[in-house]
Each structure stands twice: as C-alpha cells, then as structure tokens.
Amino acid sequence: MTGTPKRHIRFIRLRTVMNKTGLSRSTIYNKLKQDSKYFDPTFPNQIKLGGGAVAWIEHEIDDWMEDQIEISRS
C-alpha cells in the first residue's frame, strides 16, 4: 500500500445525480448510450449494486462537473 490517501467513496442514486448535475433522467442515460447522438464518453458510468439497482460514484460525478466548468470557461 502506498502513502496516497484514499478518497471517500459514496454511491449516489439517479435522483441525486439528477439533482447535482441539473440533467434529466433521459439526458443522463443518453450520455451513457454509445449509439445516442448525445453520447458523452467522459460522463461516468454507473455501477451495478445488484437486484437491478445502479448507482454512480459521487466523486466521479463531481470531477465530471468540474471538467464541464473548465471546458465552458476556456
């Protein structure tokens, strides 16, 4: 194990992703579909929790949002 500090990992569900990003459910899923014209390869993929439930890793969503801010301001 290295001396690198671990990030706190928190799973967030779709409703929270929608609230954090301001994106609709359909927009989020379109960003994940490779055959969609709205596909965004930089948008974080969800993970399976089991029983059909999925979640996203909060810091990955936060990082994506920060990247969008940088892109829009450059």
XYZ file of C-alpha atoms in Angstrom, residues 64-74:
11
model
C -17.080 15.458 -14.418
C -18.924 18.604 -13.334
C -15.627 20.393 -12.613
C -14.358 19.372 -16.064
C -17.505 20.821 -17.667
C -16.891 24.129 -15.886
C -13.284 24.234 -17.130
C -14.338 23.383 -20.697
C -17.028 26.057 -20.765
C -14.659 28.733 -19.455
C -11.706 28.023 -21.716
